[in-house]
Coordinates of N, CA and C in Angstrom, one line a residue:
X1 N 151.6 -199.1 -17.9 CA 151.1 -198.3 -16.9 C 152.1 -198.3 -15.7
X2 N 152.9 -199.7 -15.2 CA 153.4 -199.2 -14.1 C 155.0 -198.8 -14.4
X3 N 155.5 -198.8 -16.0 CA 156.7 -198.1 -16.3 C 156.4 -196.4 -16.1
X4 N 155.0 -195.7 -16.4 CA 154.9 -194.6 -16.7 C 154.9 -193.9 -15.2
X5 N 154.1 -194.7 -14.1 CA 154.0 -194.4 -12.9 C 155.4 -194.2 -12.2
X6 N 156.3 -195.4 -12.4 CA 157.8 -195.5 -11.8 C 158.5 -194.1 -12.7
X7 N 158.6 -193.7 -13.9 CA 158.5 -192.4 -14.8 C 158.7 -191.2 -13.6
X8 N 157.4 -190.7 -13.5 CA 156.7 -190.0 -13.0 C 157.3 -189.6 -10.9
X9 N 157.0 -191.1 -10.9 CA 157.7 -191.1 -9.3 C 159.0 -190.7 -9.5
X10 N 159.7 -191.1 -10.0 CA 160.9 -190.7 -10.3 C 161.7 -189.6 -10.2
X11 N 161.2 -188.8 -11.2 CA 160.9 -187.5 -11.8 C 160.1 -186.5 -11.0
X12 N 159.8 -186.9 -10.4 CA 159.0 -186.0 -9.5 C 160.3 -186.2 -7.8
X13 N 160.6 -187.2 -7.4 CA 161.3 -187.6 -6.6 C 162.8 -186.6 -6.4
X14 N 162.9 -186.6 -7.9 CA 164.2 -185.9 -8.4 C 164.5 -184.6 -9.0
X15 N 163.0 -184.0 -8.3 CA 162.7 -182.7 -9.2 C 163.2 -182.6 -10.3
X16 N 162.9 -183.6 -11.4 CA 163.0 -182.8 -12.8 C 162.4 -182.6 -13.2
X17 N 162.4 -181.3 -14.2 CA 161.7 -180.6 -14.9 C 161.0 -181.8 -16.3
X18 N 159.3 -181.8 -16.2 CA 159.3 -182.9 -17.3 C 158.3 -181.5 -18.0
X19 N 158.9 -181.6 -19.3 CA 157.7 -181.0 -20.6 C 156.9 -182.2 -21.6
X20 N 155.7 -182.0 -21.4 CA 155.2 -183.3 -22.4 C 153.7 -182.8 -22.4
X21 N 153.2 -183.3 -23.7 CA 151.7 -182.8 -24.0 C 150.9 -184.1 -24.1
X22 N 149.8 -184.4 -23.9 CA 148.9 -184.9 -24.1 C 147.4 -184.8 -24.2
X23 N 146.3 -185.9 -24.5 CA 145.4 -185.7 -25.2 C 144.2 -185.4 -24.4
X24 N 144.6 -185.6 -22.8 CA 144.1 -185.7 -21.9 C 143.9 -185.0 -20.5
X25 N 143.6 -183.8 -19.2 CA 144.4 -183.8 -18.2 C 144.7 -185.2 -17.7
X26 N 145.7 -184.7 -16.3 CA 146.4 -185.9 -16.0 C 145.5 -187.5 -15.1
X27 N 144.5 -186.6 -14.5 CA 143.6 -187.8 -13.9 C 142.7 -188.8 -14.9
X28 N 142.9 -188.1 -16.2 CA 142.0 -188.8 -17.3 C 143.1 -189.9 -18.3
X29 N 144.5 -189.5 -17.6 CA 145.1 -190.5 -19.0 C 144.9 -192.1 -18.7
X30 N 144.6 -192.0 -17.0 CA 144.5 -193.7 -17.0 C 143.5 -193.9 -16.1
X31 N 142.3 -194.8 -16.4 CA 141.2 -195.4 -15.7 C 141.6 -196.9 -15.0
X32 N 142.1 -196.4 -13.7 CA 142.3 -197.8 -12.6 C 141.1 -198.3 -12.7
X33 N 141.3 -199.9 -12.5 CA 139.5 -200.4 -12.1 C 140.0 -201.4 -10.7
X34 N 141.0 -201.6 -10.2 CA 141.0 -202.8 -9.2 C 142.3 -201.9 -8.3
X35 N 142.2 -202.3 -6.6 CA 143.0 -202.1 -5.6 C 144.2 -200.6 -5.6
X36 N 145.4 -201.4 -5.9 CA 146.5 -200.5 -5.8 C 146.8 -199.5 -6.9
X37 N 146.0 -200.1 -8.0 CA 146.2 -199.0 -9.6 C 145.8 -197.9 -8.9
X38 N 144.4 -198.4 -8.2 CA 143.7 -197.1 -8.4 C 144.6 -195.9 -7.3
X39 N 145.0 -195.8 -6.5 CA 145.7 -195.2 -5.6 C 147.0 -194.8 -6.0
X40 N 147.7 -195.9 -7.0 CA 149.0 -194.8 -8.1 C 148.7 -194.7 -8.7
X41 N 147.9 -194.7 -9.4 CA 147.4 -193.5 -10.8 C 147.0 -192.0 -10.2
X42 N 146.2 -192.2 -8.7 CA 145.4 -191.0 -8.5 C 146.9 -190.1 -7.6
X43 N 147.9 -191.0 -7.1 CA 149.5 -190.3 -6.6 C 150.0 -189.7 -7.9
X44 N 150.1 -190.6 -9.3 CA 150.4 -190.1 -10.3 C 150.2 -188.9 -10.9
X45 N 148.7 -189.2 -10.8 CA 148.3 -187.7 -11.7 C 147.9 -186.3 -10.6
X46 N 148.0 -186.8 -9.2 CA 148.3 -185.8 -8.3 C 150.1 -184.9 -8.5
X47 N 150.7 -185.7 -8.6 CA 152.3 -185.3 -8.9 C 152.2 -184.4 -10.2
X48 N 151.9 -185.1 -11.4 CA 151.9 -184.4 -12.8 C 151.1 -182.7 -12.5
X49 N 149.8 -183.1 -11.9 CA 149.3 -181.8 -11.5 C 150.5 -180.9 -10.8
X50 N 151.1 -181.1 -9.8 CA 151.7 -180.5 -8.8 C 153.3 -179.9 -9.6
X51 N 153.5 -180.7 -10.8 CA 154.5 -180.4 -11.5 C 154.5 -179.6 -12.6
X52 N 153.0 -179.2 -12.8 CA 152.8 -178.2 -13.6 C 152.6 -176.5 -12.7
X53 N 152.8 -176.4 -11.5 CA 152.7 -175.4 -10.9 C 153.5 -174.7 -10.8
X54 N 153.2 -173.3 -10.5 CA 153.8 -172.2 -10.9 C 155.1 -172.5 -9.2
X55 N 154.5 -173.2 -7.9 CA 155.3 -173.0 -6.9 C 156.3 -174.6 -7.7
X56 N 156.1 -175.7 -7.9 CA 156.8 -176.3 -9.1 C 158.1 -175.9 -9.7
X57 N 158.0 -174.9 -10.5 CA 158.9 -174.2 -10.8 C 159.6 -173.1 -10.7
X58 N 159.1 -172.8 -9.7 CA 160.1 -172.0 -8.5 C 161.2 -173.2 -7.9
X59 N 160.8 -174.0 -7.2 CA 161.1 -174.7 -6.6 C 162.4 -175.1 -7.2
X60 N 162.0 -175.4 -8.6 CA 163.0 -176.0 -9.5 C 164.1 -175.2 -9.7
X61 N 163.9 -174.0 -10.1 CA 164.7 -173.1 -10.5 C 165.8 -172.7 -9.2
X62 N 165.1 -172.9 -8.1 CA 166.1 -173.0 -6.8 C 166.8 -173.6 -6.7
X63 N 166.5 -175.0 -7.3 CA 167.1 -176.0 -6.7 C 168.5 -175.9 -7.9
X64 N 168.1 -175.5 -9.3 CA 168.9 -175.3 -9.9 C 169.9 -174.5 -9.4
X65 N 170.0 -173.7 -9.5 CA 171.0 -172.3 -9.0 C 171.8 -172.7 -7.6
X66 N 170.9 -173.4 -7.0 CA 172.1 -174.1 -5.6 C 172.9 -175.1 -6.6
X67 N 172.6 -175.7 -7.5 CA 172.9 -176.5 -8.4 C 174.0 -176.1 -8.9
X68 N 174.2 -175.0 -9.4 CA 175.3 -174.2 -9.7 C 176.4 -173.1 -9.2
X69 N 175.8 -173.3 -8.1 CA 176.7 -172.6 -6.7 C 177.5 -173.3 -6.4
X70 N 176.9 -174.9 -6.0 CA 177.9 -175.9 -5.3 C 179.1 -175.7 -6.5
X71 N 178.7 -175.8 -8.1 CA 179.6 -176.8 -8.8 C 181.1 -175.5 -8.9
X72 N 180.6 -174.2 -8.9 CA 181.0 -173.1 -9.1 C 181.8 -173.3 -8.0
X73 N 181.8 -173.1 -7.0 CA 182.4 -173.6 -5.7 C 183.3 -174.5 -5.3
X74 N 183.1 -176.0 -6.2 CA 184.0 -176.8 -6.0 C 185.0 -176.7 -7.5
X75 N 184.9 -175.9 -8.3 CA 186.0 -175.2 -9.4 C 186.8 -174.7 -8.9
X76 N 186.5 -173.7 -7.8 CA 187.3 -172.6 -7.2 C 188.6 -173.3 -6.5

């Protein structure tokens, strides 16, 4: 649980793009029952939601293309 959460923070931290299916939505893959789970799971599967959004991947795609400006730029 807390490798998948560090995962997720991560990846979300670093806008990347994550593709992955599961059996579940995201507030259902994990049942916290005590203190701090319960509040990064529910950050967790707040981010996973937020990373499947259409503003999400805008976001990303911008960030890409500046991505490719700079590198473009520092070739020149």
């Amino acid at each position: 649980r807390q490798r998948f959460i560090l995962l997720i923070d991560t990846l979300y931290d670093h806008y990347v793009r994550l593709v992955v299916s599961a059996a579940a939505p995201p507030a259902q893959l994990y049942t916290a029952k005590r203190g701090n789970e319960v509040f990064e799971f529910e950050r967790t599967a707040s981010r996973l939601i937020e990373m499947q959004s259409h503003e999400w991947l805008e976001d990303w795609v911008e960030r890409q293309k500046a991505t490719l400006t700079e590198a473009q730029k520092a070739r020149a």
